[in-house]
Amino acid sequence: RLSLPVFGMAKDDSHRTRELVYLDRSGGEERGESVALKEHPLLFRYVGSVQEEVHRFAIDYHRGLRGKKLQRSVLDDIPGIGPVKRNRLLAAFGSIDAIRSATREELSGVKGIRPADAENILAFFR
């Protein structure tokens, strides 16, 4: 069994960090302490910079997820259709609904779309 000390930040009513809280359960007993940050300005600045970095990392991570989601298309699930063919289809037809309504001949008329690709598109939307 692994026992690690845990640190946390307690915030005041204005949502500002007011103290650092420490909990240690090693040795079979639980021991907790807190350090008021206003009494330790260097520690206060350090904890603030850690909070800012964690916040920046979380925002960047979620922006990346959102960006990937926005770049994804239902066309990506069709065998043989990658990003280049997807973009050519969207440029030629303008929307997924127009691609869904297209005939085999119309689909095959798009540069890079082979008859087998057109068949896969039609089968996917059936």
Tab-separated table of N, CA, C and O in Angstrom:
chain	number	residue	atom	x	y	z
A	1	ARG	N	0.834	-1.180	0.000
A	1	ARG	CA	0.000	0.000	0.000
A	1	ARG	C	0.875	1.237	0.000
A	1	ARG	O	1.793	1.363	0.799
A	2	LEU	N	0.545	2.152	-0.884
A	2	LEU	CA	1.324	3.370	-1.050
A	2	LEU	C	0.672	4.501	-0.265
A	2	LEU	O	-0.536	4.699	-0.335
A	3	SER	N	1.466	5.237	0.459
A	3	SER	CA	0.948	6.368	1.222
A	3	SER	C	1.708	7.622	0.821
A	3	SER	O	2.912	7.713	1.032
A	4	LEU	N	0.992	8.565	0.235
A	4	LEU	CA	1.610	9.805	-0.217
A	4	LEU	C	1.006	11.001	0.489
A	4	LEU	O	-0.205	11.049	0.706
A	5	PRO	N	1.823	11.982	0.818
A	5	PRO	CA	1.253	13.206	1.375
A	5	PRO	C	0.492	13.952	0.274
A	5	PRO	O	0.853	13.904	-0.893
A	6	VAL	N	-0.574	14.635	0.658
A	6	VAL	CA	-1.419	15.356	-0.286
A	6	VAL	C	-1.446	16.829	0.109
A	6	VAL	O	-1.602	17.167	1.277
A	7	PHE	N	-1.283	17.692	-0.898
A	7	PHE	CA	-1.368	19.120	-0.682
A	7	PHE	C	-2.572	19.655	-1.441
A	7	PHE	O	-2.894	19.180	-2.519
A	8	GLY	N	-3.230	20.638	-0.883
A	8	GLY	CA	-4.361	21.271	-1.546
A	8	GLY	C	-4.356	22.755	-1.255
A	8	GLY	O	-3.609	23.240	-0.393
A	9	MET	N	-5.199	23.467	-1.973
A	9	MET	CA	-5.302	24.907	-1.775
A	9	MET	C	-6.708	25.233	-1.315
A	9	MET	O	-7.678	24.808	-1.937
A	10	ALA	N	-6.825	25.951	-0.219
A	10	ALA	CA	-8.126	26.386	0.285
A	10	ALA	C	-8.334	27.827	-0.156
A	10	ALA	O	-7.423	28.657	-0.076
A	11	LYS	N	-9.537	28.106	-0.626
A	11	LYS	CA	-9.839	29.447	-1.129
A	11	LYS	C	-10.783	30.175	-0.180
A	11	LYS	O	-11.541	29.558	0.551
A	12	ASP	N	-10.744	31.495	-0.240
A	12	ASP	CA	-11.642	32.294	0.580
A	12	ASP	C	-12.946	32.548	-0.178
A	12	ASP	O	-13.151	32.013	-1.270
A	13	ASP	N	-13.834	33.361	0.395
A	13	ASP	CA	-15.135	33.632	-0.221
A	13	ASP	C	-15.014	34.389	-1.552
A	13	ASP	O	-15.935	34.363	-2.360
A	14	SER	N	-13.897	35.053	-1.773
A	14	SER	CA	-13.670	35.778	-3.029
A	14	SER	C	-12.969	34.899	-4.063
A	14	SER	O	-12.505	35.387	-5.087
A	15	HIS	N	-12.830	33.628	-3.763
A	15	HIS	CA	-12.223	32.640	-4.647
A	15	HIS	C	-10.724	32.867	-4.844
A	15	HIS	O	-10.155	32.549	-5.875
A	16	ARG	N	-10.099	33.445	-3.844
A	16	ARG	CA	-8.653	33.610	-3.847
A	16	ARG	C	-8.052	32.579	-2.911
A	16	ARG	O	-8.612	32.293	-1.843
A	17	THR	N	-6.915	32.036	-3.282
A	17	THR	CA	-6.266	31.042	-2.435
A	17	THR	C	-5.769	31.716	-1.160
A	17	THR	O	-5.063	32.715	-1.212
A	18	ARG	N	-6.181	31.164	-0.031
A	18	ARG	CA	-5.796	31.769	1.242
A	18	ARG	C	-4.803	30.924	2.026
A	18	ARG	O	-4.038	31.431	2.824
A	19	GLU	N	-4.828	29.586	1.796
A	19	GLU	CA	-3.892	28.749	2.531
A	19	GLU	C	-3.580	27.469	1.771
A	19	GLU	O	-4.338	27.041	0.900
A	20	LEU	N	-2.451	26.896	2.120
A	20	LEU	CA	-2.022	25.619	1.593
A	20	LEU	C	-2.313	24.582	2.664
A	20	LEU	O	-1.958	24.773	3.829
A	21	VAL	N	-2.986	23.499	2.280
A	21	VAL	CA	-3.389	22.471	3.241
A	21	VAL	C	-2.589	21.212	2.950
A	21	VAL	O	-2.420	20.818	1.797
A	22	TYR	N	-2.107	20.578	4.004
A	22	TYR	CA	-1.266	19.393	3.889
A	22	TYR	C	-1.896	18.262	4.691
A	22	TYR	O	-2.308	18.452	5.827
A	23	LEU	N	-1.982	17.082	4.078
A	23	LEU	CA	-2.515	15.901	4.763
A	23	LEU	C	-1.546	14.756	4.560
A	23	LEU	O	-1.173	14.433	3.435
A	24	ASP	N	-1.127	14.134	5.660
A	24	ASP	CA	-0.191	13.009	5.608
A	24	ASP	C	-0.808	11.834	6.368
A	24	ASP	O	-1.193	11.972	7.523
A	25	ARG	N	-0.910	10.694	5.697
A	25	ARG	CA	-1.468	9.493	6.331
A	25	ARG	C	-0.409	8.409	6.506
A	25	ARG	O	-0.744	7.256	6.717
A	26	SER	N	0.845	8.764	6.412
A	26	SER	CA	1.894	7.753	6.559
A	26	SER	C	2.019	7.328	8.014
A	26	SER	O	1.670	8.057	8.933
A	27	GLY	N	2.507	6.134	8.212
A	27	GLY	CA	2.701	5.629	9.570
A	27	GLY	C	1.416	5.242	10.263
A	27	GLY	O	1.390	5.086	11.476
A	28	GLY	N	0.326	5.096	9.516
A	28	GLY	CA	-0.927	4.649	10.094
A	28	GLY	C	-1.741	5.727	10.777
A	28	GLY	O	-2.849	5.478	11.218
A	29	GLU	N	-1.206	6.905	10.888
A	29	GLU	CA	-1.988	7.972	11.516
A	29	GLU	C	-2.161	9.117	10.524
A	29	GLU	O	-1.364	9.313	9.611
A	30	GLU	N	-3.207	9.868	10.718
A	30	GLU	CA	-3.512	10.978	9.828
A	30	GLU	C	-3.103	12.277	10.493
A	30	GLU	O	-3.432	12.530	11.650
A	31	ARG	N	-2.364	13.090	9.749
A	31	ARG	CA	-1.894	14.353	10.296
A	31	ARG	C	-2.158	15.433	9.260
A	31	ARG	O	-1.825	15.297	8.089
A	32	GLY	N	-2.802	16.496	9.653
A	32	GLY	CA	-3.102	17.595	8.744
A	32	GLY	C	-2.620	18.913	9.283
A	32	GLY	O	-2.653	19.157	10.491
A	33	GLU	N	-2.135	19.753	8.375
A	33	GLU	CA	-1.682	21.080	8.746
A	33	GLU	C	-2.076	22.056	7.645
A	33	GLU	O	-2.380	21.650	6.534
A	34	SER	N	-2.069	23.320	7.975
A	34	SER	CA	-2.310	24.328	6.945
A	34	SER	C	-1.339	25.483	7.155
A	34	SER	O	-0.874	25.731	8.262
A	35	VAL	N	-1.040	26.151	6.049
A	35	VAL	CA	-0.132	27.293	6.083
A	35	VAL	C	-0.867	28.473	5.461
A	35	VAL	O	-1.270	28.417	4.296
A	36	ALA	N	-1.061	29.523	6.244
A	36	ALA	CA	-1.706	30.732	5.738
A	36	ALA	C	-0.730	31.429	4.798
A	36	ALA	O	0.398	31.753	5.169
A	37	LEU	N	-1.183	31.650	3.567
A	37	LEU	CA	-0.284	32.193	2.555
A	37	LEU	C	0.038	33.675	2.753
A	37	LEU	O	1.095	34.137	2.340
A	38	LYS	N	-0.850	34.418	3.414
A	38	LYS	CA	-0.555	35.844	3.600
A	38	LYS	C	0.641	36.058	4.524
A	38	LYS	O	1.259	37.109	4.499
A	39	GLU	N	0.980	35.035	5.294
A	39	GLU	CA	2.146	35.129	6.175
A	39	GLU	C	3.440	34.750	5.459
A	39	GLU	O	4.525	34.924	6.011
A	40	HIS	N	3.323	34.207	4.228
A	40	HIS	CA	4.492	33.750	3.469
A	40	HIS	C	4.377	34.254	2.025
A	40	HIS	O	3.933	33.523	1.143
A	41	PRO	N	4.789	35.499	1.767
A	41	PRO	CA	4.591	36.092	0.438
A	41	PRO	C	5.266	35.322	-0.700
A	41	PRO	O	4.722	35.223	-1.796
A	42	LEU	N	6.443	34.765	-0.482
A	42	LEU	CA	7.108	33.996	-1.540
A	42	LEU	C	6.323	32.723	-1.868
A	42	LEU	O	6.157	32.376	-3.035
A	43	LEU	N	5.852	32.052	-0.851
A	43	LEU	CA	5.037	30.852	-1.059
A	43	LEU	C	3.723	31.227	-1.749
A	43	LEU	O	3.266	30.517	-2.648
A	44	PHE	N	3.149	32.361	-1.373
A	44	PHE	CA	1.919	32.837	-2.002
A	44	PHE	C	2.130	33.052	-3.504
A	44	PHE	O	1.323	32.639	-4.323
A	45	ARG	N	3.243	33.704	-3.867
A	45	ARG	CA	3.545	33.920	-5.291
A	45	ARG	C	3.787	32.607	-6.018
A	45	ARG	O	3.364	32.427	-7.156
A	46	TYR	N	4.493	31.688	-5.367
A	46	TYR	CA	4.775	30.392	-6.001
A	46	TYR	C	3.475	29.624	-6.248
A	46	TYR	O	3.248	29.118	-7.344
A	47	VAL	N	2.607	29.537	-5.262
A	47	VAL	CA	1.329	28.830	-5.414
A	47	VAL	C	0.489	29.504	-6.496
A	47	VAL	O	-0.143	28.834	-7.316
A	48	GLY	N	0.511	30.835	-6.534
A	48	GLY	CA	-0.221	31.558	-7.577
A	48	GLY	C	0.285	31.222	-8.967
A	48	GLY	O	-0.497	31.035	-9.902
A	49	SER	N	1.610	31.118	-9.124
A	49	SER	CA	2.166	30.785	-10.439
A	49	SER	C	1.830	29.345	-10.823
A	49	SER	O	1.577	29.062	-11.994
A	50	VAL	N	1.789	28.430	-9.861
A	50	VAL	CA	1.384	27.048	-10.138
A	50	VAL	C	-0.079	27.027	-10.593
A	50	VAL	O	-0.423	26.365	-11.579
A	51	GLN	N	-0.925	27.773	-9.914
A	51	GLN	CA	-2.337	27.839	-10.299
A	51	GLN	C	-2.498	28.379	-11.715
A	51	GLN	O	-3.279	27.852	-12.500
A	52	GLU	N	-1.764	29.432	-12.051
A	52	GLU	CA	-1.851	30.009	-13.395
A	52	GLU	C	-1.401	29.017	-14.454
A	52	GLU	O	-2.012	28.908	-15.517
A	53	GLU	N	-0.348	28.264	-14.181
A	53	GLU	CA	0.152	27.285	-15.143
A	53	GLU	C	-0.844	26.132	-15.331
A	53	GLU	O	-1.086	25.690	-16.451
A	54	VAL	N	-1.432	25.672	-14.248
A	54	VAL	CA	-2.434	24.602	-14.332
A	54	VAL	C	-3.637	25.091	-15.138
A	54	VAL	O	-4.164	24.378	-16.001
A	55	HIS	N	-4.056	26.302	-14.889
A	55	HIS	CA	-5.192	26.884	-15.602
A	55	HIS	C	-4.881	27.018	-17.094
A	55	HIS	O	-5.685	26.658	-17.951
A	56	ARG	N	-3.679	27.519	-17.430
A	56	ARG	CA	-3.264	27.652	-18.821
A	56	ARG	C	-3.227	26.285	-19.518
A	56	ARG	O	-3.711	26.133	-20.629
A	57	PHE	N	-2.688	25.278	-18.840
A	57	PHE	CA	-2.606	23.936	-19.403
A	57	PHE	C	-4.009	23.389	-19.678
A	57	PHE	O	-4.269	22.822	-20.747
A	58	ALA	N	-4.927	23.547	-18.734
A	58	ALA	CA	-6.297	23.051	-18.904
A	58	ALA	C	-6.998	23.748	-20.069
A	58	ALA	O	-7.684	23.100	-20.873
A	59	ILE	N	-6.830	25.039	-20.185
A	59	ILE	CA	-7.455	25.782	-21.292
A	59	ILE	C	-6.888	25.322	-22.630
A	59	ILE	O	-7.631	25.074	-23.580
A	60	ASP	N	-5.559	25.188	-22.726
A	60	ASP	CA	-4.941	24.729	-23.975
A	60	ASP	C	-5.420	23.323	-24.335
A	60	ASP	O	-5.683	23.028	-25.502
A	61	TYR	N	-5.518	22.463	-23.347
A	61	TYR	CA	-5.981	21.089	-23.582
A	61	TYR	C	-7.412	21.084	-24.134
A	61	TYR	O	-7.705	20.427	-25.128
A	62	HIS	N	-8.293	21.838	-23.527
A	62	HIS	CA	-9.693	21.868	-23.979
A	62	HIS	C	-9.848	22.550	-25.336
A	62	HIS	O	-10.684	22.148	-26.133
A	63	ARG	N	-9.037	23.559	-25.605
A	63	ARG	CA	-9.048	24.179	-26.942
A	63	ARG	C	-8.618	23.168	-27.998
A	63	ARG	O	-9.171	23.118	-29.090
A	64	GLY	N	-7.611	22.376	-27.666
A	64	GLY	CA	-7.148	21.340	-28.596
A	64	GLY	C	-8.223	20.307	-28.871
A	64	GLY	O	-8.423	19.892	-30.020
A	65	LEU	N	-8.925	19.894	-27.828
A	65	LEU	CA	-10.016	18.933	-28.015
A	65	LEU	C	-11.106	19.521	-28.891
A	65	LEU	O	-11.614	18.862	-29.796
A	66	ARG	N	-11.472	20.749	-28.612
A	66	ARG	CA	-12.521	21.401	-29.389
A	66	ARG	C	-12.093	21.558	-30.847
A	66	ARG	O	-12.869	21.333	-31.762
A	67	GLY	N	-10.833	21.911	-31.071
A	67	GLY	CA	-10.324	22.059	-32.433
A	67	GLY	C	-10.364	20.761	-33.202
A	67	GLY	O	-10.747	20.718	-34.369
A	68	LYS	N	-9.996	19.660	-32.547
A	68	LYS	CA	-10.043	18.357	-33.213
A	68	LYS	C	-11.472	17.969	-33.541
A	68	LYS	O	-11.751	17.406	-34.586
A	69	LYS	N	-12.374	18.265	-32.625
A	69	LYS	CA	-13.782	17.915	-32.836
A	69	LYS	C	-14.359	18.699	-34.015
A	69	LYS	O	-15.141	18.189	-34.801
A	70	LEU	N	-13.952	19.969	-34.148
A	70	LEU	CA	-14.459	20.795	-35.230
A	70	LEU	C	-13.908	20.370	-36.591
A	70	LEU	O	-14.524	20.612	-37.605
A	71	GLN	N	-12.743	19.737	-36.599
A	71	GLN	CA	-12.144	19.291	-37.850
A	71	GLN	C	-12.671	17.934	-38.285
A	71	GLN	O	-12.410	17.493	-39.379
A	72	ARG	N	-13.399	17.267	-37.466
A	72	ARG	CA	-13.903	15.929	-37.753
A	72	ARG	C	-15.207	16.035	-38.538
A	72	ARG	O	-16.000	16.929	-38.344
A	73	SER	N	-15.410	15.066	-39.442
A	73	SER	CA	-16.607	15.044	-40.270
A	73	SER	C	-17.130	13.619	-40.333
A	73	SER	O	-16.376	12.659	-40.171
A	74	VAL	N	-18.423	13.479	-40.588
A	74	VAL	CA	-19.021	12.158	-40.763
A	74	VAL	C	-18.374	11.445	-41.950
A	74	VAL	O	-18.305	10.217	-41.988
A	75	LEU	N	-17.851	12.209	-42.894
A	75	LEU	CA	-17.187	11.618	-44.062
A	75	LEU	C	-15.928	10.845	-43.674
A	75	LEU	O	-15.498	9.941	-44.383
A	76	ASP	N	-15.330	11.200	-42.530
A	76	ASP	CA	-14.126	10.508	-42.065
A	76	ASP	C	-14.400	9.047	-41.722
A	76	ASP	O	-13.464	8.252	-41.629
A	77	ASP	N	-15.664	8.692	-41.527
A	77	ASP	CA	-16.025	7.313	-41.175
A	77	ASP	C	-16.240	6.434	-42.398
A	77	ASP	O	-16.497	5.237	-42.257
A	78	ILE	N	-16.143	7.003	-43.578
A	78	ILE	CA	-16.360	6.240	-44.811
A	78	ILE	C	-15.029	5.632	-45.255
A	78	ILE	O	-14.035	6.349	-45.395
A	79	PRO	N	-14.983	4.320	-45.480
A	79	PRO	CA	-13.733	3.684	-45.924
A	79	PRO	C	-13.233	4.308	-47.224
A	79	PRO	O	-13.999	4.533	-48.153
A	80	GLY	N	-11.944	4.617	-47.256
A	80	GLY	CA	-11.337	5.167	-48.458
A	80	GLY	C	-11.421	6.676	-48.576
A	80	GLY	O	-10.860	7.260	-49.502
A	81	ILE	N	-12.123	7.316	-47.649
A	81	ILE	CA	-12.254	8.777	-47.699
A	81	ILE	C	-11.410	9.380	-46.576
A	81	ILE	O	-11.718	9.239	-45.404
A	82	GLY	N	-10.342	10.044	-46.979
A	82	GLY	CA	-9.469	10.719	-46.022
A	82	GLY	C	-9.685	12.209	-46.084
A	82	GLY	O	-10.639	12.695	-46.715
A	83	PRO	N	-8.803	12.967	-45.460
A	83	PRO	CA	-8.970	14.424	-45.424
A	83	PRO	C	-8.995	15.088	-46.801
A	83	PRO	O	-9.770	16.015	-47.027
A	84	VAL	N	-8.171	14.634	-47.717
A	84	VAL	CA	-8.121	15.271	-49.046
A	84	VAL	C	-9.420	15.025	-49.802
A	84	VAL	O	-10.040	15.963	-50.333
A	85	LYS	N	-9.868	13.774	-49.843
A	85	LYS	CA	-11.114	13.463	-50.558
A	85	LYS	C	-12.306	14.111	-49.866
A	85	LYS	O	-13.225	14.605	-50.516
A	86	ARG	N	-12.292	14.128	-48.537
A	86	ARG	CA	-13.365	14.780	-47.780
A	86	ARG	C	-13.476	16.252	-48.183
A	86	ARG	O	-14.562	16.752	-48.469
A	87	ASN	N	-12.339	16.941	-48.205
A	87	ASN	CA	-12.345	18.362	-48.546
A	87	ASN	C	-12.773	18.603	-49.987
A	87	ASN	O	-13.481	19.573	-50.277
A	88	ARG	N	-12.375	17.715	-50.894
A	88	ARG	CA	-12.786	17.862	-52.294
A	88	ARG	C	-14.295	17.656	-52.438
A	88	ARG	O	-14.952	18.371	-53.193
A	89	LEU	N	-14.830	16.664	-51.716
A	89	LEU	CA	-16.280	16.426	-51.760
A	89	LEU	C	-17.045	17.626	-51.220
A	89	LEU	O	-18.030	18.073	-51.813
A	90	LEU	N	-16.594	18.152	-50.091
A	90	LEU	CA	-17.273	19.311	-49.495
A	90	LEU	C	-17.161	20.543	-50.386
A	90	LEU	O	-18.112	21.321	-50.488
A	91	ALA	N	-16.017	20.707	-51.045
A	91	ALA	CA	-15.856	21.846	-51.952
A	91	ALA	C	-16.777	21.700	-53.163
A	91	ALA	O	-17.360	22.679	-53.628
A	92	ALA	N	-16.927	20.485	-53.651
A	92	ALA	CA	-17.750	20.252	-54.849
A	92	ALA	C	-19.242	20.334	-54.550
A	92	ALA	O	-20.017	20.864	-55.350
A	93	PHE	N	-19.665	19.815	-53.394
A	93	PHE	CA	-21.100	19.732	-53.096
A	93	PHE	C	-21.582	20.767	-52.079
A	93	PHE	O	-22.775	21.049	-52.012
A	94	GLY	N	-20.696	21.267	-51.255
A	94	GLY	CA	-21.076	22.316	-50.318
A	94	GLY	C	-21.592	21.857	-48.976
A	94	GLY	O	-21.534	22.595	-48.011
A	95	SER	N	-22.125	20.633	-48.883
A	95	SER	CA	-22.654	20.165	-47.602
A	95	SER	C	-22.744	18.638	-47.586
A	95	SER	O	-22.714	17.989	-48.637
A	96	ILE	N	-22.889	18.106	-46.401
A	96	ILE	CA	-23.063	16.658	-46.235
A	96	ILE	C	-24.384	16.224	-46.874
A	96	ILE	O	-24.452	15.175	-47.522
A	97	ASP	N	-25.435	17.020	-46.703
A	97	ASP	CA	-26.732	16.670	-47.289
A	97	ASP	C	-26.650	16.572	-48.808
A	97	ASP	O	-27.252	15.679	-49.415
A	98	ALA	N	-25.912	17.468	-49.435
A	98	ALA	CA	-25.760	17.420	-50.890
A	98	ALA	C	-24.961	16.187	-51.310
A	98	ALA	O	-25.284	15.560	-52.329
A	99	ILE	N	-23.955	15.825	-50.525
A	99	ILE	CA	-23.184	14.608	-50.819
A	99	ILE	C	-24.084	13.390	-50.664
A	99	ILE	O	-24.071	12.469	-51.490
A	100	ARG	N	-24.896	13.394	-49.612
A	100	ARG	CA	-25.826	12.285	-49.348
A	100	ARG	C	-26.813	12.105	-50.507
A	100	ARG	O	-27.171	10.982	-50.848
A	101	SER	N	-27.216	13.188	-51.137
A	101	SER	CA	-28.207	13.151	-52.220
A	101	SER	C	-27.589	12.922	-53.598
A	101	SER	O	-28.318	12.725	-54.575
A	102	ALA	N	-26.273	12.953	-53.691
A	102	ALA	CA	-25.605	12.856	-54.989
A	102	ALA	C	-25.714	11.449	-55.572
A	102	ALA	O	-25.839	10.457	-54.848
A	103	THR	N	-25.630	11.389	-56.890
A	103	THR	CA	-25.639	10.102	-57.594
A	103	THR	C	-24.215	9.563	-57.687
A	103	THR	O	-23.242	10.289	-57.438
A	104	ARG	N	-24.107	8.317	-58.080
A	104	ARG	CA	-22.815	7.671	-58.265
A	104	ARG	C	-21.974	8.470	-59.273
A	104	ARG	O	-20.786	8.693	-59.069
A	105	GLU	N	-22.619	8.898	-60.346
A	105	GLU	CA	-21.913	9.637	-61.394
A	105	GLU	C	-21.425	10.995	-60.892
A	105	GLU	O	-20.323	11.438	-61.209
A	106	GLU	N	-22.265	11.691	-60.126
A	106	GLU	CA	-21.876	12.990	-59.584
A	106	GLU	C	-20.699	12.844	-58.621
A	106	GLU	O	-19.765	13.649	-58.645
A	107	LEU	N	-20.756	11.822	-57.781
A	107	LEU	CA	-19.662	11.587	-56.834
A	107	LEU	C	-18.369	11.257	-57.574
A	107	LEU	O	-17.300	11.785	-57.248
A	108	SER	N	-18.469	10.400	-58.585
A	108	SER	CA	-17.280	10.001	-59.353
A	108	SER	C	-16.713	11.151	-60.171
A	108	SER	O	-15.549	11.105	-60.573
A	109	GLY	N	-17.505	12.178	-60.397
A	109	GLY	CA	-17.051	13.337	-61.152
A	109	GLY	C	-16.136	14.252	-60.357
A	109	GLY	O	-15.503	15.149	-60.917
A	110	VAL	N	-16.047	14.030	-59.060
A	110	VAL	CA	-15.167	14.847	-58.217
A	110	VAL	C	-13.741	14.317	-58.357
A	110	VAL	O	-13.511	13.101	-58.285
A	111	LYS	N	-12.785	15.216	-58.557
A	111	LYS	CA	-11.380	14.833	-58.721
A	111	LYS	C	-10.926	13.962	-57.555
A	111	LYS	O	-11.115	14.312	-56.390
A	112	GLY	N	-10.357	12.797	-57.879
A	112	GLY	CA	-9.813	11.896	-56.856
A	112	GLY	C	-10.801	10.876	-56.317
A	112	GLY	O	-10.410	9.962	-55.591
A	113	ILE	N	-12.080	11.027	-56.632
A	113	ILE	CA	-13.088	10.076	-56.145
A	113	ILE	C	-13.242	8.967	-57.193
A	113	ILE	O	-13.722	9.194	-58.294
A	114	ARG	N	-12.800	7.776	-56.830
A	114	ARG	CA	-12.881	6.623	-57.726
A	114	ARG	C	-14.282	6.024	-57.649
A	114	ARG	O	-15.020	6.284	-56.682
A	115	PRO	N	-14.668	5.193	-58.610
A	115	PRO	CA	-15.978	4.527	-58.556
A	115	PRO	C	-16.172	3.734	-57.256
A	115	PRO	O	-17.264	3.727	-56.684
A	116	ALA	N	-15.104	3.100	-56.766
A	116	ALA	CA	-15.202	2.355	-55.501
A	116	ALA	C	-15.489	3.299	-54.335
A	116	ALA	O	-16.253	2.958	-53.419
A	117	ASP	N	-14.888	4.501	-54.358
A	117	ASP	CA	-15.154	5.500	-53.312
A	117	ASP	C	-16.610	5.944	-53.376
A	117	ASP	O	-17.280	6.065	-52.329
A	118	ALA	N	-17.098	6.195	-54.591
A	118	ALA	CA	-18.498	6.613	-54.766
A	118	ALA	C	-19.425	5.539	-54.224
A	118	ALA	O	-20.427	5.839	-53.559
A	119	GLU	N	-19.098	4.289	-54.479
A	119	GLU	CA	-19.907	3.170	-53.967
A	119	GLU	C	-19.888	3.130	-52.449
A	119	GLU	O	-20.920	2.914	-51.805
A	120	ASN	N	-18.722	3.344	-51.847
A	120	ASN	CA	-18.622	3.380	-50.382
A	120	ASN	C	-19.435	4.525	-49.785
A	120	ASN	O	-20.072	4.365	-48.739
A	121	ILE	N	-19.434	5.662	-50.442
A	121	ILE	CA	-20.208	6.825	-49.966
A	121	ILE	C	-21.697	6.513	-50.022
A	121	ILE	O	-22.429	6.745	-49.050
A	122	LEU	N	-22.130	5.969	-51.154
A	122	LEU	CA	-23.560	5.629	-51.295
A	122	LEU	C	-23.983	4.591	-50.270
A	122	LEU	O	-25.044	4.710	-49.641
A	123	ALA	N	-23.147	3.569	-50.070
A	123	ALA	CA	-23.470	2.514	-49.096
A	123	ALA	C	-23.504	3.080	-47.672
A	123	ALA	O	-24.352	2.687	-46.863
A	124	PHE	N	-22.623	4.014	-47.374
A	124	PHE	CA	-22.560	4.596	-46.039
A	124	PHE	C	-23.844	5.363	-45.707
A	124	PHE	O	-24.342	5.281	-44.589
A	125	PHE	N	-24.365	6.079	-46.671
A	125	PHE	CA	-25.545	6.922	-46.421
A	125	PHE	C	-26.870	6.184	-46.620
A	125	PHE	O	-27.924	6.773	-46.378
A	126	ARG	N	-26.845	4.940	-47.041
A	126	ARG	CA	-28.108	4.190	-47.199
A	126	ARG	C	-28.701	3.856	-45.870
A	126	ARG	O	-28.176	3.598	-44.891
